[in-house]
mmCIF file of C-alpha atoms and ligand atoms in Angstrom:
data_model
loop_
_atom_site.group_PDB
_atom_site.id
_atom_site.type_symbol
_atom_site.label_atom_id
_atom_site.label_comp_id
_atom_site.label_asym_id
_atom_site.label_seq_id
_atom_site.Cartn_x
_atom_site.Cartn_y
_atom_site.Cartn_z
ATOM 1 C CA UNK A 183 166.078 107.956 82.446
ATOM 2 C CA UNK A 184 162.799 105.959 81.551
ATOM 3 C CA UNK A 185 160.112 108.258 82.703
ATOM 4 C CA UNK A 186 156.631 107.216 83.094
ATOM 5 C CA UNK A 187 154.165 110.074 82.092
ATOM 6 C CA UNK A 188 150.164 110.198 82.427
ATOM 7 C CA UNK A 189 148.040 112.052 80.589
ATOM 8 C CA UNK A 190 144.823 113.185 78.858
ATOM 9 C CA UNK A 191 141.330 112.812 80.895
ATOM 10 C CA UNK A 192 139.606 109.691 82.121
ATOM 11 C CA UNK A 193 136.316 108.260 81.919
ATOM 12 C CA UNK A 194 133.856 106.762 84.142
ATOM 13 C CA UNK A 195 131.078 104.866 81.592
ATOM 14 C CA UNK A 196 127.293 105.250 83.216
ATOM 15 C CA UNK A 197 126.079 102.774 81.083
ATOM 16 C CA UNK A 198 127.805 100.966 77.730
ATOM 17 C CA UNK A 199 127.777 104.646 75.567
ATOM 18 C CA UNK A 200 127.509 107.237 78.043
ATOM 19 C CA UNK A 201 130.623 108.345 80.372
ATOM 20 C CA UNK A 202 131.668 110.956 82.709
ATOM 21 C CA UNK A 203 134.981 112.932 81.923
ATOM 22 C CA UNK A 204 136.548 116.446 81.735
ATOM 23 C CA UNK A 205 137.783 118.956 79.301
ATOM 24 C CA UNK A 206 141.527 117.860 79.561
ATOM 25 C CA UNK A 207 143.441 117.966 76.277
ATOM 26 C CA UNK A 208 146.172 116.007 76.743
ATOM 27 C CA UNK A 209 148.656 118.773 75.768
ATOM 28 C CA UNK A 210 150.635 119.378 78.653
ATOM 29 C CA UNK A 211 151.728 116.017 79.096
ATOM 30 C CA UNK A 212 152.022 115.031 75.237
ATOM 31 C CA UNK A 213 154.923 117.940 75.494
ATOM 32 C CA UNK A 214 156.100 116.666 78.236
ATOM 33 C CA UNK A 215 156.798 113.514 76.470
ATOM 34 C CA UNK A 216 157.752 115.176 73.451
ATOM 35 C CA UNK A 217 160.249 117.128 75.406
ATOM 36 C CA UNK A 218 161.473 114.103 77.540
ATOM 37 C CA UNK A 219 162.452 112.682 74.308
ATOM 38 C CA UNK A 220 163.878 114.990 72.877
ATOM 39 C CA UNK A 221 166.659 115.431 75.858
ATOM 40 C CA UNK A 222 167.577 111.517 75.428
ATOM 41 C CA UNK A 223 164.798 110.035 77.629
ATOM 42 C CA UNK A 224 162.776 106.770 77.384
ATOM 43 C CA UNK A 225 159.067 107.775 77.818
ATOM 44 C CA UNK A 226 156.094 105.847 78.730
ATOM 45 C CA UNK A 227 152.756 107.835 77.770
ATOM 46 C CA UNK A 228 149.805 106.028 79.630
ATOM 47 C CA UNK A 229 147.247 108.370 78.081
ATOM 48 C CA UNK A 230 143.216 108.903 78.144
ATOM 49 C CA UNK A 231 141.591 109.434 75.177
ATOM 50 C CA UNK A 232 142.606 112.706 72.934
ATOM 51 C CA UNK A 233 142.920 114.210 68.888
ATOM 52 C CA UNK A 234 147.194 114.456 69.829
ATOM 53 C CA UNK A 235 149.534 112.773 67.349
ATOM 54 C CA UNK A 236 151.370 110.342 69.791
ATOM 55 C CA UNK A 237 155.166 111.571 69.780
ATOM 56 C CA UNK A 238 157.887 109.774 67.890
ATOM 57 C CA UNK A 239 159.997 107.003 69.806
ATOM 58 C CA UNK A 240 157.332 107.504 73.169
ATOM 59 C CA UNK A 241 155.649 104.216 73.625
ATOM 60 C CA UNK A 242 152.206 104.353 74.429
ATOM 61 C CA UNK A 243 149.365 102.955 76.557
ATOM 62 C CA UNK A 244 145.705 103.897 75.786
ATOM 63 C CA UNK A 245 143.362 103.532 78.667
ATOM 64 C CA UNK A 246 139.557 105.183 79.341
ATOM 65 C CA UNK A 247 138.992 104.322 82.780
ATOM 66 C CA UNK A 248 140.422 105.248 86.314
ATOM 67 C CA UNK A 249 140.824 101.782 86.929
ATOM 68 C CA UNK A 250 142.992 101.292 83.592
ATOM 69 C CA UNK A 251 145.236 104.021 84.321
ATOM 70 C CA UNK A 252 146.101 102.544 87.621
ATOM 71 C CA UNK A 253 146.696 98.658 86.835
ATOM 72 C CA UNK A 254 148.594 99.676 83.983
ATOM 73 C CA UNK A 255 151.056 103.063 85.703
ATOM 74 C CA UNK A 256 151.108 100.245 88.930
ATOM 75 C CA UNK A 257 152.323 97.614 86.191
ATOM 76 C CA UNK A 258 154.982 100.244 84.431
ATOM 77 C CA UNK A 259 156.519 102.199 87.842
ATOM 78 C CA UNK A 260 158.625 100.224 88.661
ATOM 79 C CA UNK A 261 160.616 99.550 85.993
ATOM 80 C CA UNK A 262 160.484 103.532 85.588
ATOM 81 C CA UNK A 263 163.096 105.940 87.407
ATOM 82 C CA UNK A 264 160.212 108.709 87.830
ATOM 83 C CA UNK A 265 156.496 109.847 87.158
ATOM 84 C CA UNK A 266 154.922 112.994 85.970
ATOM 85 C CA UNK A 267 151.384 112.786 86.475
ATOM 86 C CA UNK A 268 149.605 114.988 84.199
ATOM 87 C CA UNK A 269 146.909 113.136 83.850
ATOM 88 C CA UNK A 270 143.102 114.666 84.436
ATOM 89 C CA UNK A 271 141.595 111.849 86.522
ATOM 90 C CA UNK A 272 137.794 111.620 87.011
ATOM 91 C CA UNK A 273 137.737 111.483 90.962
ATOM 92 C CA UNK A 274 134.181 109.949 90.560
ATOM 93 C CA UNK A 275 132.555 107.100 89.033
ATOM 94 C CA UNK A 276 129.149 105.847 89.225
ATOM 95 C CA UNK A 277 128.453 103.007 91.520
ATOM 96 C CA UNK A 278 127.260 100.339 88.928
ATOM 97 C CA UNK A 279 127.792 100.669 85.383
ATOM 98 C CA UNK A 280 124.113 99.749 83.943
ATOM 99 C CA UNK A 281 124.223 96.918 81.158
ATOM 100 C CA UNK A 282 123.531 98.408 77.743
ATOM 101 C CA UNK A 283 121.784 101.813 77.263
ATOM 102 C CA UNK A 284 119.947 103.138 80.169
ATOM 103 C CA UNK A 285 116.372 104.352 78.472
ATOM 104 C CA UNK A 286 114.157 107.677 79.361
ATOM 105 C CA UNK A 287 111.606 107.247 82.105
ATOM 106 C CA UNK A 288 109.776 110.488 82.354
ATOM 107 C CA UNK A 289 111.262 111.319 85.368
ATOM 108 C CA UNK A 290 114.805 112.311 86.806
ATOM 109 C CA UNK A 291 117.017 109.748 87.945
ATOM 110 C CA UNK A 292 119.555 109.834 90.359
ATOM 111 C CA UNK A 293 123.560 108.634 89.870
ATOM 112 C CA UNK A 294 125.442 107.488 92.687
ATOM 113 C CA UNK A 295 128.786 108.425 92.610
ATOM 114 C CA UNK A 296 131.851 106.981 94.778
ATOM 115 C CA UNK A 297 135.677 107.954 94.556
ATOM 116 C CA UNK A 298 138.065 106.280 92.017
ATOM 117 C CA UNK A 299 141.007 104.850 92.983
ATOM 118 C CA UNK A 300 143.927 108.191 93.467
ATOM 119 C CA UNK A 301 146.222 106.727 91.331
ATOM 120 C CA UNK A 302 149.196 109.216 91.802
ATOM 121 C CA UNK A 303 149.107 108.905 95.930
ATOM 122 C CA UNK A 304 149.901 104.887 95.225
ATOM 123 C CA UNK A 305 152.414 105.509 93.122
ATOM 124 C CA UNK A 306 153.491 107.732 95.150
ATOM 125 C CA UNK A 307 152.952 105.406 98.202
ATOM 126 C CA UNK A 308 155.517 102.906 96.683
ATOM 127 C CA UNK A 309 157.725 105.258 95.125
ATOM 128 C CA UNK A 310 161.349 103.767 97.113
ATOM 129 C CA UNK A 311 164.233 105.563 95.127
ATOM 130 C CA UNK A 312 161.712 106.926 92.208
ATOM 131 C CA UNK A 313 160.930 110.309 92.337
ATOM 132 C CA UNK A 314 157.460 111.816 91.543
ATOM 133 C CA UNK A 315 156.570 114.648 90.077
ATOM 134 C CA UNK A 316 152.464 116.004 90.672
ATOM 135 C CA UNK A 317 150.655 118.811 89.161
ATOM 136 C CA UNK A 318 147.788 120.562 90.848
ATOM 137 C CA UNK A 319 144.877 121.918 89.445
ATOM 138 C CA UNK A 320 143.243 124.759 91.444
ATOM 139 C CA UNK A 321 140.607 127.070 91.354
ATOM 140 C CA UNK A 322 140.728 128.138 95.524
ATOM 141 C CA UNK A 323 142.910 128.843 97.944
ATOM 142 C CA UNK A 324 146.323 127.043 95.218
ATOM 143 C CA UNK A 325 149.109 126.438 97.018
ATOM 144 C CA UNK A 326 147.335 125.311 100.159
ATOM 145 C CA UNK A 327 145.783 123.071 98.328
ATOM 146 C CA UNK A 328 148.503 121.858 96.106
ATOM 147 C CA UNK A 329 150.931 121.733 98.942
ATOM 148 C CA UNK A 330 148.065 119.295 100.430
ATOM 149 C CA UNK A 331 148.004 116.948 97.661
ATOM 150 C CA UNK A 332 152.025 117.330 97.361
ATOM 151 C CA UNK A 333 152.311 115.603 100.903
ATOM 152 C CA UNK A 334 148.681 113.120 100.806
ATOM 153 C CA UNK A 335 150.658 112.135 96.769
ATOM 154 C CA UNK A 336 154.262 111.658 98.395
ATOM 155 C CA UNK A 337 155.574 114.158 95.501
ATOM 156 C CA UNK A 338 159.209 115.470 95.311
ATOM 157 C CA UNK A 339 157.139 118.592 93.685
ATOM 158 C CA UNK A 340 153.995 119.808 92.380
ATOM 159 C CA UNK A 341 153.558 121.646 89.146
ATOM 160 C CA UNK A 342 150.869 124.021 90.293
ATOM 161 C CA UNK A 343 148.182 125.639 87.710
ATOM 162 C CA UNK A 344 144.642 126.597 87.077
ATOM 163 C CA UNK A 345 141.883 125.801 85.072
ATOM 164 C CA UNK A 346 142.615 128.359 82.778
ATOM 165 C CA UNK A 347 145.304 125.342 81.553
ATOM 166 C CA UNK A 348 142.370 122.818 80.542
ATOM 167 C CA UNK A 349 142.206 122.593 76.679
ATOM 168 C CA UNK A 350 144.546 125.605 76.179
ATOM 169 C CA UNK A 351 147.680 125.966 74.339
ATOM 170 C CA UNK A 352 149.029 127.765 76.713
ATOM 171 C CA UNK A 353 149.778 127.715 80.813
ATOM 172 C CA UNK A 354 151.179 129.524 83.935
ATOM 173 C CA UNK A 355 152.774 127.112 86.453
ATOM 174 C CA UNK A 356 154.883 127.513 89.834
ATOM 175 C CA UNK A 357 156.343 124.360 91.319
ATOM 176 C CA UNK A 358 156.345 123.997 94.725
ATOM 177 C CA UNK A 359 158.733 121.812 96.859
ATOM 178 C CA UNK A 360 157.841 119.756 99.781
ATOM 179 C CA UNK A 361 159.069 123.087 101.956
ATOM 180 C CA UNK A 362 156.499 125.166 100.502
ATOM 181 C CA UNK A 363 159.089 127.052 98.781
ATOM 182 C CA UNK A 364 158.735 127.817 95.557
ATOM 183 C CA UNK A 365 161.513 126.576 92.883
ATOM 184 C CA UNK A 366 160.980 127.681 89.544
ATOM 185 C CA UNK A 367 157.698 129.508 87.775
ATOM 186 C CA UNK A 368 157.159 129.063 83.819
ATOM 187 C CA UNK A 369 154.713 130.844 81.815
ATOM 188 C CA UNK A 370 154.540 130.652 77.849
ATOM 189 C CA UNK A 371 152.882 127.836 75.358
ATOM 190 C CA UNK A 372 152.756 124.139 77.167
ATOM 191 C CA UNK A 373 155.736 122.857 74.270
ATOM 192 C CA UNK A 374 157.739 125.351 76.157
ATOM 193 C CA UNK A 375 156.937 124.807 79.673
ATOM 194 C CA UNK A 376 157.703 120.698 79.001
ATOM 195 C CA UNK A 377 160.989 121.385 78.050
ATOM 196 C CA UNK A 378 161.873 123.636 80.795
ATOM 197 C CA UNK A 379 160.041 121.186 83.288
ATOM 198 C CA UNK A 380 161.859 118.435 82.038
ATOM 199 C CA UNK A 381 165.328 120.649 82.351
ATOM 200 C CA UNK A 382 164.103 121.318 86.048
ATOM 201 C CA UNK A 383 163.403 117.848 86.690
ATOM 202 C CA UNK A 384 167.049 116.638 85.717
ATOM 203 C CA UNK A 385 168.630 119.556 87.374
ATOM 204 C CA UNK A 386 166.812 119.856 90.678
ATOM 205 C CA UNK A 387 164.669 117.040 91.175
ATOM 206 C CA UNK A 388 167.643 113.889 90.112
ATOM 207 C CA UNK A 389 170.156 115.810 91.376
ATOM 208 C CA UNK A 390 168.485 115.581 95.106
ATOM 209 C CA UNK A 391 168.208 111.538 94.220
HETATM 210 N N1 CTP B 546 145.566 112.156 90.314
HETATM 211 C C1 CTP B 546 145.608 110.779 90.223
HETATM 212 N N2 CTP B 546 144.501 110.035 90.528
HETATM 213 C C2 CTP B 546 143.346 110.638 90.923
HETATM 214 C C3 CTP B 546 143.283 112.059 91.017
HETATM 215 C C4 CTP B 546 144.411 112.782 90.696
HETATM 216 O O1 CTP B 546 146.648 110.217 89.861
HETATM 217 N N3 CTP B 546 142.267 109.894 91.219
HETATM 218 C C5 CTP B 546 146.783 112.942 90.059
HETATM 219 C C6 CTP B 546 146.714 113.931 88.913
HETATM 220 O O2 CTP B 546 147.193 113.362 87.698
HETATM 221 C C7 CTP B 546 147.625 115.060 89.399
HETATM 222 C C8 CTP B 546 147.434 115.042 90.915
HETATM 223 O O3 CTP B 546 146.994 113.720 91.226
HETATM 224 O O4 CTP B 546 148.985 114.797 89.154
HETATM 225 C C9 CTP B 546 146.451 116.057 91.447
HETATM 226 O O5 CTP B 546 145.262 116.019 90.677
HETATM 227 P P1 CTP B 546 144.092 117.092 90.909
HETATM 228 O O6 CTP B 546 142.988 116.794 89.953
HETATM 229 O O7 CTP B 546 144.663 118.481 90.950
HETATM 230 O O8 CTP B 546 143.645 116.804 92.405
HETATM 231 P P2 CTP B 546 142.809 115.673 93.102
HETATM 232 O O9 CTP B 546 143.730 114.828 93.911
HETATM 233 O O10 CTP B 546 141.947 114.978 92.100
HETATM 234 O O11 CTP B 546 141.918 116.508 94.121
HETATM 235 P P3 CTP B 546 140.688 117.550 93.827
HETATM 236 O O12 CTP B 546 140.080 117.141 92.514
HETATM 237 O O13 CTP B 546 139.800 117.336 94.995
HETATM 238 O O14 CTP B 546 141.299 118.923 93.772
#
């Protein structure tokens, strides 16, 4: 299969050398693609910015921005059979990006934020025969939540986890299918949850293609 993965945080730039992002490392999905490999897939790693060594044989697209992840996964999907969005997407940027440096006034200044583009529902949206695989980050109330972005995201299943995951080497996941069932729970260091995620994908989540 050719498998499009995303991964790693974005960034929303405030001004020309300040940004807004997150914690993300990039590790769960960098395994994932490492994994992918490994079992004879073609992977395409459209990845934030991170300090991971880019896997042998994946081939890679660097982005910062919201908007860069989604011209370029829109761009790669469909040649792909599949996506699994690992990605940590800022779901805010700032209104205007200000020219330059913005410089202190004395006094507090306000940002305006307004919602990115979600780049995994419009995949998701124009997914035809491609399957899509989500993940879920929670810190409230999981699966409701995670079975509400598995619906809004068209998903065939979400990888559900916390925020304990963010910049650790390890992670504690439950997938959940469209049902609200729950098909498979790994726990254990993220290179070992890839492969068994990948495994999963190409014996539950194919199969049902
Ligand atoms: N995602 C995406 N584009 C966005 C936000 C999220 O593609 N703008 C993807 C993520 O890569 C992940 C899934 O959607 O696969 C869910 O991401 P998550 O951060 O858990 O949820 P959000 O949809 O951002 O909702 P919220 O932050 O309100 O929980």
């Amino acid at each position: 299969m050719r498998i499009l993965i995303t991964a790693g945080p974005t960034r929303e730039y405030v001004d020309d050398v300040r940004f807004l992002s997150n914690a993300s490392s990039g590790r769960m999905g960098y395994s994932i693609a490492e994994a992918a490999i490994a079992a004879g897939h073609e992977v395409i790693l459209v990845t934030g910015p991170v300090d991971l060594p880019v896997p042998a044989g994946v081939r890679v697209t660097q982005i910062e921005t919201t908007d860069e992840l989604r011209s370029s996964c829109l761009e790669l999907f469909p040649a792909c059979d599949g996506v699994i969005a690992t990605a940590a997407v800022c779901d805010y940027q700032p209104r205007e990006r200000v020219d330059g440096k913005i410089t202190k006034t004395g006094s507090p200044i306000v940002l305006e934020l307004v919602e990115t583009s979600d780049v995994l529902a419009e995949l998701g949206g124009q997914k035809e025969h491609r399957w899509v695989v989500g993940f879920a980050l929670e810190s409230q109330d999981p699966r409701t939540n995670a079975m509400r972005k598995l619906r809004m995201k068209h998903c065939d299943c979400i990888v559900l986890n916390d925020t304990a995951a963010i910049s650790s080497l390890e992670n504690h996941v439950e997938i959940l299918s469209p049902e609200a069932t729950t098909l498979a729970g790994f726990h254990g260091l993220k290179t070992s949850i890839a492969q068994q995620l990948i495994q999963f994908i190409e014996q539950k989540i194919v199969a049902r293609h």
